[in-house]
mmCIF file of C-alpha atoms in Angstrom:
data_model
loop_
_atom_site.group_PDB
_atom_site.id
_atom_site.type_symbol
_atom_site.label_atom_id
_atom_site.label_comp_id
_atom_site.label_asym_id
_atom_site.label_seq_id
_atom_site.Cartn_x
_atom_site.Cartn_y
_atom_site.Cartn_z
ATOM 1 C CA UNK A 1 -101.061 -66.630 12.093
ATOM 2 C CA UNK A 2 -98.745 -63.596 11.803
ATOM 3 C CA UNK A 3 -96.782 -63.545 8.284
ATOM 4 C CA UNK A 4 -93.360 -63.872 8.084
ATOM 5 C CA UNK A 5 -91.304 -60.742 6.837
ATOM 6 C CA UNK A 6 -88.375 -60.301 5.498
ATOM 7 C CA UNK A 7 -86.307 -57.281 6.068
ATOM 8 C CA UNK A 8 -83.398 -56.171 3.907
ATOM 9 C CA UNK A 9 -80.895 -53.036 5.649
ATOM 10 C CA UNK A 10 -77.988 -52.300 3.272
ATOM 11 C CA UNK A 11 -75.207 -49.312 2.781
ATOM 12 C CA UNK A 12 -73.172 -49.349 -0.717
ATOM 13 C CA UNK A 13 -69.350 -49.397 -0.303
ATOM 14 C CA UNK A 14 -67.993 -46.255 0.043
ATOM 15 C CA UNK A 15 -64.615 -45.280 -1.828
ATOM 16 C CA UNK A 16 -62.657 -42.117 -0.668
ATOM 17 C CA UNK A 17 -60.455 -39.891 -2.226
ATOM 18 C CA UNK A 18 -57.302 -37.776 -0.572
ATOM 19 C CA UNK A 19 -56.066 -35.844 -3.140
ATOM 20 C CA UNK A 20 -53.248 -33.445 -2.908
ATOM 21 C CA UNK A 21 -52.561 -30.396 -5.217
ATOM 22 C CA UNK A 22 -49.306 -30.104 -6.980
ATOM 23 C CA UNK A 23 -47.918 -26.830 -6.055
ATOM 24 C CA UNK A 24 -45.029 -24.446 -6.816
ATOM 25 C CA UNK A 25 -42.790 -24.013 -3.647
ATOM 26 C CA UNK A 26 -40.268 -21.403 -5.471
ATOM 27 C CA UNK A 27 -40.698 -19.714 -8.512
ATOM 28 C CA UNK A 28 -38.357 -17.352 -9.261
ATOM 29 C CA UNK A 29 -36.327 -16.044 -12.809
ATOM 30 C CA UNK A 30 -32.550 -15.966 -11.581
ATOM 31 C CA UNK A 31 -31.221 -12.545 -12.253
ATOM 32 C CA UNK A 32 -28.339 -11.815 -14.201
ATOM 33 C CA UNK A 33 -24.999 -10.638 -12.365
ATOM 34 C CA UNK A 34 -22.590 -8.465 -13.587
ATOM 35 C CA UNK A 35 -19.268 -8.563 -12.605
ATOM 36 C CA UNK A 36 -16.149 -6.258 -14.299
ATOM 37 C CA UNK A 37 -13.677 -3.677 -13.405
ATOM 38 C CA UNK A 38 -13.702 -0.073 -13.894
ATOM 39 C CA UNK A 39 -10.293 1.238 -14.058
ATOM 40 C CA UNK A 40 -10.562 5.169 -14.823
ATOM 41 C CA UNK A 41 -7.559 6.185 -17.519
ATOM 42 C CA UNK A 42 -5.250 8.737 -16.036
ATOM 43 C CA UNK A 43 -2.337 11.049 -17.553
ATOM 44 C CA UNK A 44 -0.135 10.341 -14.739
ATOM 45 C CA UNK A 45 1.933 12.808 -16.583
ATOM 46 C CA UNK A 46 4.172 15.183 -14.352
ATOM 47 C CA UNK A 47 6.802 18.180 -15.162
ATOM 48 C CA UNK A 48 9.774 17.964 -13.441
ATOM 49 C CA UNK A 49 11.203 21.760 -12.333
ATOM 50 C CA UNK A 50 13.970 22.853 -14.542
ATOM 51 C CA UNK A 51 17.197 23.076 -12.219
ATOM 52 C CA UNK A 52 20.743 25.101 -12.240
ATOM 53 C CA UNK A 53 23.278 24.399 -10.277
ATOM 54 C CA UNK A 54 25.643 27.050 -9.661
ATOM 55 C CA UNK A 55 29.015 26.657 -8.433
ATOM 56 C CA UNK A 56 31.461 29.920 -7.314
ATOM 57 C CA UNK A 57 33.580 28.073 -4.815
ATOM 58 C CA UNK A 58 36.415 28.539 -7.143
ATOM 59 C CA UNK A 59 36.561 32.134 -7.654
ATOM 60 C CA UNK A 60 35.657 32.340 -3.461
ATOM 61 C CA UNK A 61 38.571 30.371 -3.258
ATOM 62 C CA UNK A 62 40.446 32.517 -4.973
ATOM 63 C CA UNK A 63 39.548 35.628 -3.259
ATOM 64 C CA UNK A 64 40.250 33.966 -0.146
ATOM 65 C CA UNK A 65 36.530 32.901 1.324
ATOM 66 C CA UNK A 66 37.268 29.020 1.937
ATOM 67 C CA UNK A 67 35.421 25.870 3.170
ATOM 68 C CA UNK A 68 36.402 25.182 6.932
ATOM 69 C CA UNK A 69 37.846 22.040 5.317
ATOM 70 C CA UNK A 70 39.928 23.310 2.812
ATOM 71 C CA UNK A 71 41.200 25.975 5.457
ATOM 72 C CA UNK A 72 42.312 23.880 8.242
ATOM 73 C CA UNK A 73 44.055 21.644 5.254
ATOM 74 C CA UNK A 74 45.847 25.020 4.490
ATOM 75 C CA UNK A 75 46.767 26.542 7.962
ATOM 76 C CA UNK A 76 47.781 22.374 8.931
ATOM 77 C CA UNK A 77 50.334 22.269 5.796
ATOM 78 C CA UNK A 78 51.289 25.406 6.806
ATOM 79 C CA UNK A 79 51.788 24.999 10.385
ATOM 80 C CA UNK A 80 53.941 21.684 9.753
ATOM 81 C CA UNK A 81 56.438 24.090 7.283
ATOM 82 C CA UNK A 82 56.918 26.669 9.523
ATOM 83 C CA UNK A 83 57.484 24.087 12.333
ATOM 84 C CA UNK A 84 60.295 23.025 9.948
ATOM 85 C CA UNK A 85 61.262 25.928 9.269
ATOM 86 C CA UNK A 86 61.460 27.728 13.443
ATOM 87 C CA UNK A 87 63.168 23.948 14.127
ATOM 88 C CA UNK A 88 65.679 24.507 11.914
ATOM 89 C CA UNK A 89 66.620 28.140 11.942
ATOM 90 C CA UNK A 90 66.447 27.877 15.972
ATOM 91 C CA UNK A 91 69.155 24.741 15.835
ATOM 92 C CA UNK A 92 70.748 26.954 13.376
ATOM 93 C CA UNK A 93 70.675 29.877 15.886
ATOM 94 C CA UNK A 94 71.645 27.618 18.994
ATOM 95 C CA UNK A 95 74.638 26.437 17.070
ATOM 96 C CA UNK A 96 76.014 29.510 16.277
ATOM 97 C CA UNK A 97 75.265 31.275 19.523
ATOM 98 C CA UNK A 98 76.848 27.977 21.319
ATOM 99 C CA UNK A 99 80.292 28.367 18.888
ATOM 100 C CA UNK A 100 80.450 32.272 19.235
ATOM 101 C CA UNK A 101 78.714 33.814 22.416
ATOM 102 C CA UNK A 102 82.112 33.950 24.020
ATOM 103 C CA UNK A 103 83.529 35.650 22.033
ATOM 104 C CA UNK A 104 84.200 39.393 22.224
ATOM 105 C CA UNK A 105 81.278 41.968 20.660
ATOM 106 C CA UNK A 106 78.690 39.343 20.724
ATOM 107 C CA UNK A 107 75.525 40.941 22.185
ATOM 108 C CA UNK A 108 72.990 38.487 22.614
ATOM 109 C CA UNK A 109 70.245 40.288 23.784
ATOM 110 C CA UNK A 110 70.902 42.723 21.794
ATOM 111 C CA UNK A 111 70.554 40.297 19.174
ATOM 112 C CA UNK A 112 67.535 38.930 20.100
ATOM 113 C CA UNK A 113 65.442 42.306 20.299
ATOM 114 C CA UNK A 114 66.775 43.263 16.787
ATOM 115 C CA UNK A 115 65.548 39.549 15.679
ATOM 116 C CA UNK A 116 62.187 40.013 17.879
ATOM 117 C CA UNK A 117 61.347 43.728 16.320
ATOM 118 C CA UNK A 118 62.583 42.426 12.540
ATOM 119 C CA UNK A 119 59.220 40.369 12.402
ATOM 120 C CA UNK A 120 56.924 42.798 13.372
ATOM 121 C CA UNK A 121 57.729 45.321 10.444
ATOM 122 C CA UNK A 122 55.630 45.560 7.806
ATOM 123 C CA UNK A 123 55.797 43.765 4.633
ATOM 124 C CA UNK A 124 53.995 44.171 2.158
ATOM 125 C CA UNK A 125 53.045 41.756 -0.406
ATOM 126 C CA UNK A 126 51.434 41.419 -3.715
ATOM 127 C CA UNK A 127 50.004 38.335 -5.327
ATOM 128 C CA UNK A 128 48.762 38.018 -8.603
ATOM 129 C CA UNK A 129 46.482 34.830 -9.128
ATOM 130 C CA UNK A 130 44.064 33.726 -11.790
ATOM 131 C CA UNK A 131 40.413 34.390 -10.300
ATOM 132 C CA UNK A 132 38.158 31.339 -12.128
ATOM 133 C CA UNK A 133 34.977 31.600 -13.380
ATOM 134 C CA UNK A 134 31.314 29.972 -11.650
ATOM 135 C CA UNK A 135 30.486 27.688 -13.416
ATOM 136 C CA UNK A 136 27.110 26.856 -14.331
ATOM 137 C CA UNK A 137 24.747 23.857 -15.315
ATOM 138 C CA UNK A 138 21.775 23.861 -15.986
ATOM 139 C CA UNK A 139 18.529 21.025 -16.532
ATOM 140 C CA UNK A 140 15.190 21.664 -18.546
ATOM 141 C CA UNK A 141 12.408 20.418 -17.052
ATOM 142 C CA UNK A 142 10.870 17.063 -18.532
ATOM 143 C CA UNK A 143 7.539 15.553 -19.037
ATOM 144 C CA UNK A 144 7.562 12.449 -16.603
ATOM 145 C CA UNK A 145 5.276 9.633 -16.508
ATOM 146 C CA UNK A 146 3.451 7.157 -18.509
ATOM 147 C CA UNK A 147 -0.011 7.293 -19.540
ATOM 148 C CA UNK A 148 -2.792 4.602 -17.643
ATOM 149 C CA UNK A 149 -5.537 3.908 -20.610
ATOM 150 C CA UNK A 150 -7.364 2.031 -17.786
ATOM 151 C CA UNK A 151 -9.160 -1.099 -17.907
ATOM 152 C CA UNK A 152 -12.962 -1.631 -18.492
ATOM 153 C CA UNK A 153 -14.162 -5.445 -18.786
ATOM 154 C CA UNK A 154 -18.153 -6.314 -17.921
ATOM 155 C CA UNK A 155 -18.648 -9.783 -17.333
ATOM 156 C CA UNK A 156 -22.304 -11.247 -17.517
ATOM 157 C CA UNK A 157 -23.142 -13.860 -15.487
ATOM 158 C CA UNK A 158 -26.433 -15.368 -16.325
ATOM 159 C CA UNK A 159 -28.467 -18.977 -15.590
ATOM 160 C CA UNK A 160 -29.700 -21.294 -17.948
ATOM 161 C CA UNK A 161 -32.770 -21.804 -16.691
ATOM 162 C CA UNK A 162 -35.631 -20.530 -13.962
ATOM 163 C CA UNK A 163 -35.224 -21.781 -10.344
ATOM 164 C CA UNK A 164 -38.611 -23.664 -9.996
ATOM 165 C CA UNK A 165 -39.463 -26.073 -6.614
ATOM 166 C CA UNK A 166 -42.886 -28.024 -7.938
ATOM 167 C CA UNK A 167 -44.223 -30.592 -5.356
ATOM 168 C CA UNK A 168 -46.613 -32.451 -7.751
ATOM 169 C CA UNK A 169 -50.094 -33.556 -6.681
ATOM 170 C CA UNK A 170 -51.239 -36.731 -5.991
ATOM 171 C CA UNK A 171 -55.090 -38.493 -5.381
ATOM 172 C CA UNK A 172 -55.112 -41.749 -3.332
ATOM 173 C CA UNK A 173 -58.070 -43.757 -3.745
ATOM 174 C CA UNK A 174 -59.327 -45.703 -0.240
ATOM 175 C CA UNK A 175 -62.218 -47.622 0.983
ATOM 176 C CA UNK A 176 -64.037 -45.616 3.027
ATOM 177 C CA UNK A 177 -66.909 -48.117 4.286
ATOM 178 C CA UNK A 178 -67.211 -51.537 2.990
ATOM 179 C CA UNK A 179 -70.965 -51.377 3.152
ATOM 180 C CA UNK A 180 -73.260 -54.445 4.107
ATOM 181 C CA UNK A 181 -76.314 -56.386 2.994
ATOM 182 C CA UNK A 182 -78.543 -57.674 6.403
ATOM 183 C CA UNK A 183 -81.590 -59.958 6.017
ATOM 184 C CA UNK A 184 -83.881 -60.516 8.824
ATOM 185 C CA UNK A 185 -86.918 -61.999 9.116
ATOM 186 C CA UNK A 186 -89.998 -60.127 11.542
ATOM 187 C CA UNK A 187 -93.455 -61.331 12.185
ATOM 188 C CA UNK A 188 -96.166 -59.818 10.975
ATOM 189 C CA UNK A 189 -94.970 -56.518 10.147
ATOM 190 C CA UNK A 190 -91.536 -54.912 8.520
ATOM 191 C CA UNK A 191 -89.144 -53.994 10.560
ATOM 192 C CA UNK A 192 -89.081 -49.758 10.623
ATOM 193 C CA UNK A 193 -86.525 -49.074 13.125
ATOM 194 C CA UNK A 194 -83.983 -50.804 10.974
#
């Protein structure tokens, strides 16, 4: 009679591991920034040109070279006086020649060409004025301008700390295979194939 057998097939539990590194994303030291203004200092200094002014319309004036304004001033008084003047002496005239051209020995033409050559004869004049001086004025030239000591400010901008991106690590423990004890029983030989 065969004899019974027992057979024994086990696996051990099996426990797995995932682990996952910590790592650095972003490392980095954050520079320092400089900010500030850089404003050169100038002179800005100028000289102005020294000046004269010179003025001889006077003593023009006086020797008879005038301004077109100050001449038509002159010849407009002077027209409007002799206008007077011709209006009245020519009333005058008519008057008289009205009240005595009747009467005997009164030549008027006559008259009038002794009156019409009268004004054409020469006459001369002298005139004795006060002749002015130019007069002058003159400006120095000046130092203009105020000095720009310009502007120089630096401004440092810095961080407190690194910029750093760290993803830590991690392990997970799992169970891989639960594992397994079988019995079974054979006759007259162990089971091989198991």
């Amino acid at each position: 009679m065969p004899v019974a057998r027992l057979n024994t097939r086990h696996e051990l539990p099996q426990i797995g591991i995932r682990q996952t590194r910590g790592r650095f994303t972003e490392t980095a030291i954050i520079q320092p920034e400089v900010h500030g203004t850089n404003r050169q200092a100038s002179a800005n200094k100028g000289a102005t040109q020294p000046s004269l002014t010179l003025n001889n319309y006077p003593s023009r004036r006086a020797y008879g070279h005038r301004t077109m304004r100050d001449l038509t001033a002159e010849q407009g008084q002077r027209g409007f006086s002799e206008l007077q003047s011709a209006t009245s002496r020519h009333s005058q005239t008519a008057w008289t020649k009205a009240t005595t051209a009747a009467r005997r020995g009164d030549d008027v033409a006559q008259n009038a060409r002794s009156e019409m050559f009268s004004n054409y004869t020469a006459r001369v004049r002298f005139a004795i004025t006060f002749i002015p001086d130019p007069t002058m004025q003159g400006q120095p030239g000046q130092v203009v301008g105020e000095p720009d000591t310009g502007n120089i400010s630096v401004d440092i901008e810095t961080a407190p700390s690194a910029r750093i991106n760290y993803t830590p690590g991690g392990v997970e423990t799992y169970l891989q295979n639960r594992g397994f004890i079988r019995h079974w029983v054979t006759q007259g030989n162990y089971d091989i194939q198991a």
